[in-house]
Amino acid sequence: MSFEPKIIAFCCNWCSYAAADLAGTSRMQYPPNVRLVRVMCTGMVHPELVLNAFNQGADGIMILG
Amino acid sequence: MEITGEVGNFKIKIKEHPRYVDMDKCIACGECATKCPKKVTDSYNAGTGKRKAIYVKYPQAVPLKYQIDAENCIWLKKPGRCGACAKVCPADAIDFDAVEKIHEIDAGSVILSPGTGTFDPSDTGVYGYGEYPNVITAMQLERYLSASGPTEGHLVRPSDGKPVRKVAFLQCVGSRDKNLCGNEYCSSVCCMYAIKEAVIAKDHDPGLEASIFYMDMRTHGKEFDEYYQRARNESDVRFIRCRVNGVEPEGKDGDLRLHYVNEQGQQIEDYFDLVVLSVGLETTKQAMELAKRSGIRLTSNNFAAVSDFAPVSTSKEGVFTCGAFSGPKDIPQSVVEGSAAAAAAAKVLAPSRHQLARKKTFPEERDILAEDLRIGVFVCHCGSNIAGYVDVEAVADYSATLPGVVHVERNLFTCSQDTQDLMIKIIQENRLNRVVVAACTPRTHEQLFHETIRAAGLNEYLFEMANIRNQNSWVHTGDKTAATQKASDLTRMAVAKVTWQGPLENVVVPITRRALVIGGGISGMAAALNLANQGFPVDLIEKSKVLGGNGLHLHNTWSGENIPLRAARMVDQIMWHDLITVHKDTLVTAAEGYVGNFKSTIKSGNGSEQNIDHGVTVITTGANRLMPDEYGYRQHKNVVSALEFDKLYEIKDKHVRKGKSFVFIQCVGSRDSNHNYCSKVCCTHSVQAAIELKEEDSSRRIYILYRDMRTYGQRETLYKKARELGVVFINYELHGKPKVTKVDDILDVEVWDHVLHRPLLIHADMVILATAIIPPAGVKQLAQLYKVPLDGQGFFQEAHAKLRPVDFATDGLFVAGMAHFPKPVEESIAQALAASARAATLLSRDEMTLDGIKAEVDPECCDGCALCVDVCPYHAITLMERTGDDGQNHKLISINKAHCKGCGLCQGTCPKRGVSVAGFSLKQLESQVEAALAV
Amino acid sequence: MQKNKLVGSVLVVGGGITGMQSALDLANAGYYVYLVERSGAIGGAMAQLDKTFPTNDCSM
């Protein structure tokens, strides 16, 4: 079985989360491996949150803002 | 449209054209457009692409509802022939039988904002538009450069789709040219948009060569000159000062040949693969028709006629205008006027405020704190938008197994009105205390569902959305298994997050319904008068002993209205106004508080202090003139500044009266390394003064030495008139400034002549310096008192250059006039009115409600390290001390919820979990991540 | 004109950036606003622009 990475993306409500919505409106296709977590600003993403996610098995983390 | 009646009570008839799509049913899935067989040239894309006969104007359109273009629809032309859209529409929204409706509206006031059209170069033929495919308009380029445009942002030649290597922009097409296009005014915006397009095109493809052919580079707005310099120096955009006479085809490939004379006077022939016409703005036929029906007067340039002292009032009382309808203008000034028109209308209608406004009512909130977790999950099909790509039944079945979930429902359209009613019933019957909706996106629908659960008696924050459409079904259309899996995961994450969600209270802040206006110049007076006329008490602070500011020293506005006269009239109105308290010879010495609740301390020249409570603050501290130290100013008596010249002219001083030769030198102190910006008003001022001198005595020799003649907008007519009267305009560059020397009683001015290509010596009786406008002393202290920023030049920095031009980033503070940037009277007054309108949105109520997404302190964990205090961009956190149970003093932070925007920078910084944002707490985000990685 | 006949509503003709700003400010100050737009969606010319100076923000 091929490697299917699990990726967590923290997305700012005002920019990258909106961009992800727009990608949908434009029907842009991308791999289904990413799980988006909406935040009000990427500034609220605590380093611990990122480390814990790796600990729990995330293969990659994106902080988009 | 038809308007009858008068100010305060107009009756308007409006015709609504049918959309042929039921707005309440359409879910914007786009099936109809996919099936529609009729392709039409897309006017949204300025003709660069195609759309269908059933369409949405653009992907982010509001309302996001399809419409049928009756001109092109096959069925509407011949009923029975097609109807493909009606067959595929899952919501049964197509209605071919729709008819136009007439609405009759009662309104106290009317605001006309029809905007502007662009000049259509098809008719001129000169630049080959319409004949050569690679000659396009700037709006077409705008669409090519856009990621949502026909080429997804790739700049290609329309003729063969090859990437563009070399692009030329030709300025002033349809502007400043009476003969060719009939528009003698300057369109004001084209220089900036051409620079922007050139920079963006080059960002996209660094190998691209971009050249801009211009007459005068009119980058007179805030930060515009810096942008121009960056384009020239960093982005390597080429700027060539000359008017290209024609565009010719070169070879069969679509290349284009341009002939021009460069600044050294040489004939140059150059080749380009794309030529962009920087087309000007002009009033559309529809807008002219609108003006006619509304009964308002237009200028000879077909713009709505207004006064410089009432820049948004049309010739008809109670009918206002804003934006480019009253003259070409850019986005910030249009937004300013949008607010200004609101202020002007509100002044008329103040007694009827809140008369027709409606308020929603909601039932009492249920206390759920003692209840066990009872989560309801609603999975939306969104017609086939989700259900077509996700096995929604499986998602619903899976959701039912999640901890805490007691009820699961599937809906064809969860957002539809009947489902909303159903949801309320289900929440109440099942005593749900948390709700998850798995559907489209919270960005568009969260608010709706908040209201729904509020209507069911739940706290509106006991809610979470799982985005299984925009971020799932629409982006994984080819893999149903994966999309279903992801939808289940996203729902699980939402359930995990809402589990830790408690009820939140919206923050209610009381508002002191008084305004403080700082600065009693024209802007400050205009803002104070409008606010007072809307019924709000105002304290007006003036540093000097007189009101009027620079207005007392100016002469005429560009259109010839006397400024001191009008300023004096405003002073009169202010002094007699019951609601305005004037504090002259007074400074603000201390300030504290926040939106709705400011407290300022003011101190007058005699030493007395006073505290003022106010809900909003308007800063209108104006600007000063620079005292130059060049061109022999203050050494030679006949070298004077523009303002001094005005005074001498007014008192008919003999040097002016008898003078035969006058030289105006522009940009004295402006646009150099010390003051890297254009002072905006000086070109017009010098041209006006030159015209007056010439009209008085046509034998006078008058020279204006300039860098770029910036008589923008309808001021261009003055420039034209000055040239016709024989005023000599000579261009100089920053590296070749004119030299002024005194020989006996005559001033010698030496300047390089770019037409004759040799130095020119002018004997002048008087040299007039157009000196820069600079920020006044003391603004730094004021900025610190109210914690608002200044820009690099020392002017106040607005919240957003385009969209919030008179707001500060901090709520409740506004800026207007030259405190923001140098500007002429009518723009200052428009800004003052705009600030007043923005302030009135706060002052018109007793209290304001802010959402509950705010930072909260956990006193158990916060140890007062204060790391968060510095990172908070809104200055919402302060360090406090309190006495604990042990009798010891502990430090901990305190959050001002009126300031907090819920960004959570504090949460991201805190090493002790001492502060978190309600609704996005670390616990909630952790649960979400954990749920995401659980399988 | 009698004050009691004053109608507390405003008609805004044109749903571009300018008209939207007028409508929002008036509605937020307690007036009922009718916003009329010729085309099928509000947004006006600004919605056609790609990016805007100086931040190169998307115009949406």
Coordinates of C-alpha atoms in Angstrom, one line a residue, chain B residues 7-9 14 19 43-44 57-58 60 62 67 105-111 113 139 142-143 145-146 192 196 200 223-224 227 286 322-323 334-335 338-339 342 346 348-355 358 800 802-803 838 841 844, chain C residues 1 3-26 28-32 34 36-58 60:
Chain B
V7 CA -36.4 66.0 0.1
G8 CA -37.5 64.0 3.1
N9 CA -40.3 62.3 1.2
I14 CA -38.1 51.1 -9.8
R19 CA -33.6 36.9 -13.4
S43 CA -18.6 41.4 -20.1
Y44 CA -17.3 40.8 -16.6
K57 CA -21.4 37.4 -12.9
Y58 CA -18.3 36.1 -11.1
Q60 CA -17.6 35.4 -5.6
V62 CA -23.2 38.5 -4.0
Q67 CA -29.4 34.5 -13.7
I105 CA -40.4 53.0 -2.7
D106 CA -40.7 55.8 -0.2
A107 CA -37.4 57.3 0.7
G108 CA -36.4 60.4 2.5
S109 CA -33.3 60.8 0.4
V110 CA -31.6 59.4 -2.7
I111 CA -27.9 58.6 -3.2
S113 CA -23.6 56.0 -7.2
M139 CA -9.5 46.4 -18.2
E142 CA -6.7 43.3 -15.7
R143 CA -8.8 40.2 -16.5
L145 CA -3.7 39.0 -15.0
S146 CA -6.5 37.8 -12.7
M192 CA -1.5 54.3 -11.0
K196 CA 0.2 48.5 -10.9
I200 CA 2.0 42.7 -11.3
E223 CA 2.2 56.5 -1.1
F224 CA 1.7 56.7 -4.9
Y227 CA 5.1 53.0 -5.6
Q286 CA -27.1 54.8 -18.3
C322 CA -20.7 59.8 -4.6
G323 CA -17.8 58.1 -6.4
S334 CA -14.8 56.9 -3.9
V335 CA -15.2 55.0 -0.6
G338 CA -19.7 56.7 -0.2
S339 CA -19.5 57.5 3.6
A342 CA -24.3 58.7 4.0
A346 CA -28.2 61.4 7.5
V348 CA -31.3 65.6 6.3
L349 CA -33.0 62.6 7.9
A350 CA -31.7 62.8 11.4
P351 CA -35.1 63.3 13.1
S352 CA -36.4 60.1 11.5
R353 CA -33.4 57.9 12.6
H354 CA -34.5 54.4 13.8
Q355 CA -38.0 55.1 12.5
R358 CA -36.1 46.8 12.4
H800 CA -6.8 50.3 5.1
K802 CA -8.6 51.4 0.0
L803 CA -11.5 50.1 2.0
R838 CA -18.4 56.4 10.3
T841 CA -22.7 54.5 13.1
S844 CA -26.5 56.5 16.9
Chain C
M1 CA -41.8 70.3 4.6
K3 CA -40.7 67.0 10.1
N4 CA -43.2 64.3 10.8
K5 CA -43.4 63.5 7.1
L6 CA -39.7 62.8 7.0
V7 CA -39.2 59.2 5.8
G8 CA -36.4 57.4 7.6
S9 CA -35.2 55.5 4.5
V10 CA -32.7 56.1 1.7
L11 CA -32.5 54.8 -1.8
V12 CA -29.0 54.0 -3.0
V13 CA -28.7 53.6 -6.7
G14 CA -25.7 51.6 -7.7
G15 CA -24.1 48.7 -5.8
G16 CA -20.4 49.3 -6.5
I17 CA -17.9 49.9 -3.8
T18 CA -19.2 53.5 -3.3
G19 CA -22.9 52.6 -3.1
M20 CA -22.2 49.7 -0.8
Q21 CA -20.3 52.0 1.6
S22 CA -23.1 54.5 1.7
A23 CA -25.7 51.7 2.3
L24 CA -23.7 50.1 5.1
D25 CA -23.0 53.4 6.9
L26 CA -26.6 54.4 6.7
N28 CA -25.6 51.0 10.7
A29 CA -26.7 54.5 11.7
G30 CA -30.4 53.4 11.9
Y31 CA -31.8 54.1 8.5
Y32 CA -33.6 51.7 6.3
Y34 CA -32.9 50.2 -0.4
V36 CA -30.6 49.0 -6.2
E37 CA -28.2 47.5 -8.7
R38 CA -28.6 47.1 -12.5
S39 CA -26.6 43.9 -12.9
G40 CA -27.1 40.5 -11.2
A41 CA -24.6 41.1 -8.5
I42 CA -23.2 43.9 -6.4
G43 CA -19.5 44.7 -6.4
G44 CA -19.2 47.0 -9.4
A45 CA -16.0 47.7 -11.2
M46 CA -13.8 46.9 -8.3
A47 CA -14.8 43.3 -8.4
Q48 CA -13.3 43.2 -11.9
L49 CA -9.9 44.3 -10.8
D50 CA -7.3 41.7 -10.2
K51 CA -5.3 43.2 -7.4
T52 CA -5.1 46.7 -5.9
F53 CA -2.2 49.0 -5.0
P54 CA -0.3 49.2 -2.6
T55 CA -0.6 45.8 -0.9
N56 CA -1.5 43.9 -4.1
D57 CA -4.5 42.6 -2.1
C58 CA -7.1 40.8 -4.1
M60 CA -12.6 41.0 -3.6

